[in-house]
Amino acid sequence: MKTSGTTDVVLPLTRKQKCVCNAVMGVLLVAAGVILALAGTGVISASVRAIAAPTILFGFGMSVLFSAIVARNALSMWLAGVILACGFTSLFAVITTAGYSNLFPIYVAAPGIGCVFSIWFAEAKYPQVKAMVFFGAFAAVFSLASSGACGWGLTGGLLAACGGLFVIAYAVESYFRKEKDENA
């Protein structure tokens, strides 16, 4: 889908595109419902409680992803990336021995993962990259504690230092951007 060229405003979908996107969303959500029903009746040997979150997140996330691709919409791509990252985290918690206490850094990284998805359609790429670095760095620091590599005392100090570095980077970037704007 084309944008207006000067802004990130996305032009509306055609009637046919809306119909296809809604149909795909319906099919994916019906498939999620069938999977949960099969688990509830014992045909699939999995607890409905255990697979409900990943099944629903994947069904909804894939439908948003499909619509975002059709619309070439960066915001919808970001949302799909966040939803799918959360879906994968829920799935990993079900199929591996790792629990949410080990996997929560993926939730911290989810906005950055959304930026990885959205960068393909975003007109401004640099803000996407900055967000990926920001959320990725904090997720990496949190993963030190969740993996057991260091305790929360050290992790807290690293989080504060990481936050301070980002504040300094923001201050420097803002100063030079404003100076550049004033000299232009």
PDB file of N, CA, C and O in Angstrom, residues 36 46-55 90-91 93-95 100:
ATOM      1  N   LEU A  36      -7.394 -25.593  20.163  1.00  0.00           N
ATOM      2  CA  LEU A  36      -7.739 -25.595  21.587  1.00  0.00           C
ATOM      3  C   LEU A  36      -8.849 -26.602  21.889  1.00  0.00           C
ATOM      4  O   LEU A  36      -8.816 -27.280  22.928  1.00  0.00           O
ATOM      5  N   ALA A  46      -2.121 -32.204  24.990  1.00  0.00           N
ATOM      6  CA  ALA A  46      -1.558 -31.011  25.606  1.00  0.00           C
ATOM      7  C   ALA A  46      -2.648 -30.355  26.443  1.00  0.00           C
ATOM      8  O   ALA A  46      -3.833 -30.440  26.120  1.00  0.00           O
ATOM      9  N   SER A  47      -2.242 -29.739  27.495  1.00  0.00           N
ATOM     10  CA  SER A  47      -3.178 -29.031  28.360  1.00  0.00           C
ATOM     11  C   SER A  47      -3.650 -27.760  27.662  1.00  0.00           C
ATOM     12  O   SER A  47      -2.832 -26.994  27.148  1.00  0.00           O
ATOM     13  N   VAL A  48      -4.950 -27.542  27.651  1.00  0.00           N
ATOM     14  CA  VAL A  48      -5.485 -26.319  27.054  1.00  0.00           C
ATOM     15  C   VAL A  48      -4.897 -25.114  27.768  1.00  0.00           C
ATOM     16  O   VAL A  48      -4.532 -24.113  27.129  1.00  0.00           O
ATOM     17  N   ARG A  49      -4.777 -25.219  29.058  1.00  0.00           N
ATOM     18  CA  ARG A  49      -4.216 -24.118  29.837  1.00  0.00           C
ATOM     19  C   ARG A  49      -2.796 -23.794  29.398  1.00  0.00           C
ATOM     20  O   ARG A  49      -2.400 -22.635  29.318  1.00  0.00           O
ATOM     21  N   ALA A  50      -2.020 -24.837  29.068  1.00  0.00           N
ATOM     22  CA  ALA A  50      -0.634 -24.625  28.672  1.00  0.00           C
ATOM     23  C   ALA A  50      -0.505 -24.045  27.264  1.00  0.00           C
ATOM     24  O   ALA A  50       0.388 -23.245  27.000  1.00  0.00           O
ATOM     25  N   ILE A  51      -1.395 -24.432  26.352  1.00  0.00           N
ATOM     26  CA  ILE A  51      -1.235 -23.991  24.965  1.00  0.00           C
ATOM     27  C   ILE A  51      -2.155 -22.850  24.556  1.00  0.00           C
ATOM     28  O   ILE A  51      -2.064 -22.359  23.433  1.00  0.00           O
ATOM     29  N   ALA A  52      -3.022 -22.407  25.444  1.00  0.00           N
ATOM     30  CA  ALA A  52      -3.973 -21.347  25.086  1.00  0.00           C
ATOM     31  C   ALA A  52      -3.268 -20.053  24.687  1.00  0.00           C
ATOM     32  O   ALA A  52      -3.550 -19.483  23.631  1.00  0.00           O
ATOM     33  N   ALA A  53      -2.342 -19.580  25.515  1.00  0.00           N
ATOM     34  CA  ALA A  53      -1.676 -18.304  25.220  1.00  0.00           C
ATOM     35  C   ALA A  53      -0.894 -18.356  23.908  1.00  0.00           C
ATOM     36  O   ALA A  53      -1.097 -17.507  23.034  1.00  0.00           O
ATOM     37  N   PRO A  54      -0.013 -19.358  23.708  1.00  0.00           N
ATOM     38  CA  PRO A  54       0.720 -19.349  22.440  1.00  0.00           C
ATOM     39  C   PRO A  54      -0.188 -19.537  21.223  1.00  0.00           C
ATOM     40  O   PRO A  54       0.028 -18.909  20.183  1.00  0.00           O
ATOM     41  N   THR A  55      -1.218 -20.341  21.342  1.00  0.00           N
ATOM     42  CA  THR A  55      -2.118 -20.579  20.208  1.00  0.00           C
ATOM     43  C   THR A  55      -2.852 -19.312  19.818  1.00  0.00           C
ATOM     44  O   THR A  55      -2.903 -18.938  18.636  1.00  0.00           O
ATOM     45  N   SER A  90       5.711 -17.625  25.075  1.00  0.00           N
ATOM     46  CA  SER A  90       4.741 -18.548  25.673  1.00  0.00           C
ATOM     47  C   SER A  90       4.961 -19.969  25.177  1.00  0.00           C
ATOM     48  O   SER A  90       4.861 -20.930  25.946  1.00  0.00           O
ATOM     49  N   LEU A  91       5.267 -20.112  23.894  1.00  0.00           N
ATOM     50  CA  LEU A  91       5.521 -21.448  23.335  1.00  0.00           C
ATOM     51  C   LEU A  91       6.773 -22.064  23.948  1.00  0.00           C
ATOM     52  O   LEU A  91       6.766 -23.238  24.327  1.00  0.00           O
ATOM     53  N   ALA A  93       7.991 -21.508  26.826  1.00  0.00           N
ATOM     54  CA  ALA A  93       7.687 -21.872  28.211  1.00  0.00           C
ATOM     55  C   ALA A  93       6.958 -23.212  28.267  1.00  0.00           C
ATOM     56  O   ALA A  93       7.092 -23.950  29.251  1.00  0.00           O
ATOM     57  N   VAL A  94       6.208 -23.544  27.222  1.00  0.00           N
ATOM     58  CA  VAL A  94       5.460 -24.804  27.184  1.00  0.00           C
ATOM     59  C   VAL A  94       6.344 -25.965  26.729  1.00  0.00           C
ATOM     60  O   VAL A  94       6.282 -27.055  27.301  1.00  0.00           O
ATOM     61  N   ILE A  95       7.167 -25.748  25.702  1.00  0.00           N
ATOM     62  CA  ILE A  95       7.891 -26.877  25.098  1.00  0.00           C
ATOM     63  C   ILE A  95       9.302 -27.085  25.636  1.00  0.00           C
ATOM     64  O   ILE A  95       9.947 -28.064  25.281  1.00  0.00           O
ATOM     65  N   TYR A 100       8.958 -18.896  32.656  1.00  0.00           N
ATOM     66  CA  TYR A 100       8.885 -17.462  32.389  1.00  0.00           C
ATOM     67  C   TYR A 100       9.984 -16.706  33.131  1.00  0.00           C
ATOM     68  O   TYR A 100      10.426 -15.659  32.677  1.00  0.00           O
TER      69      TYR A 100
END
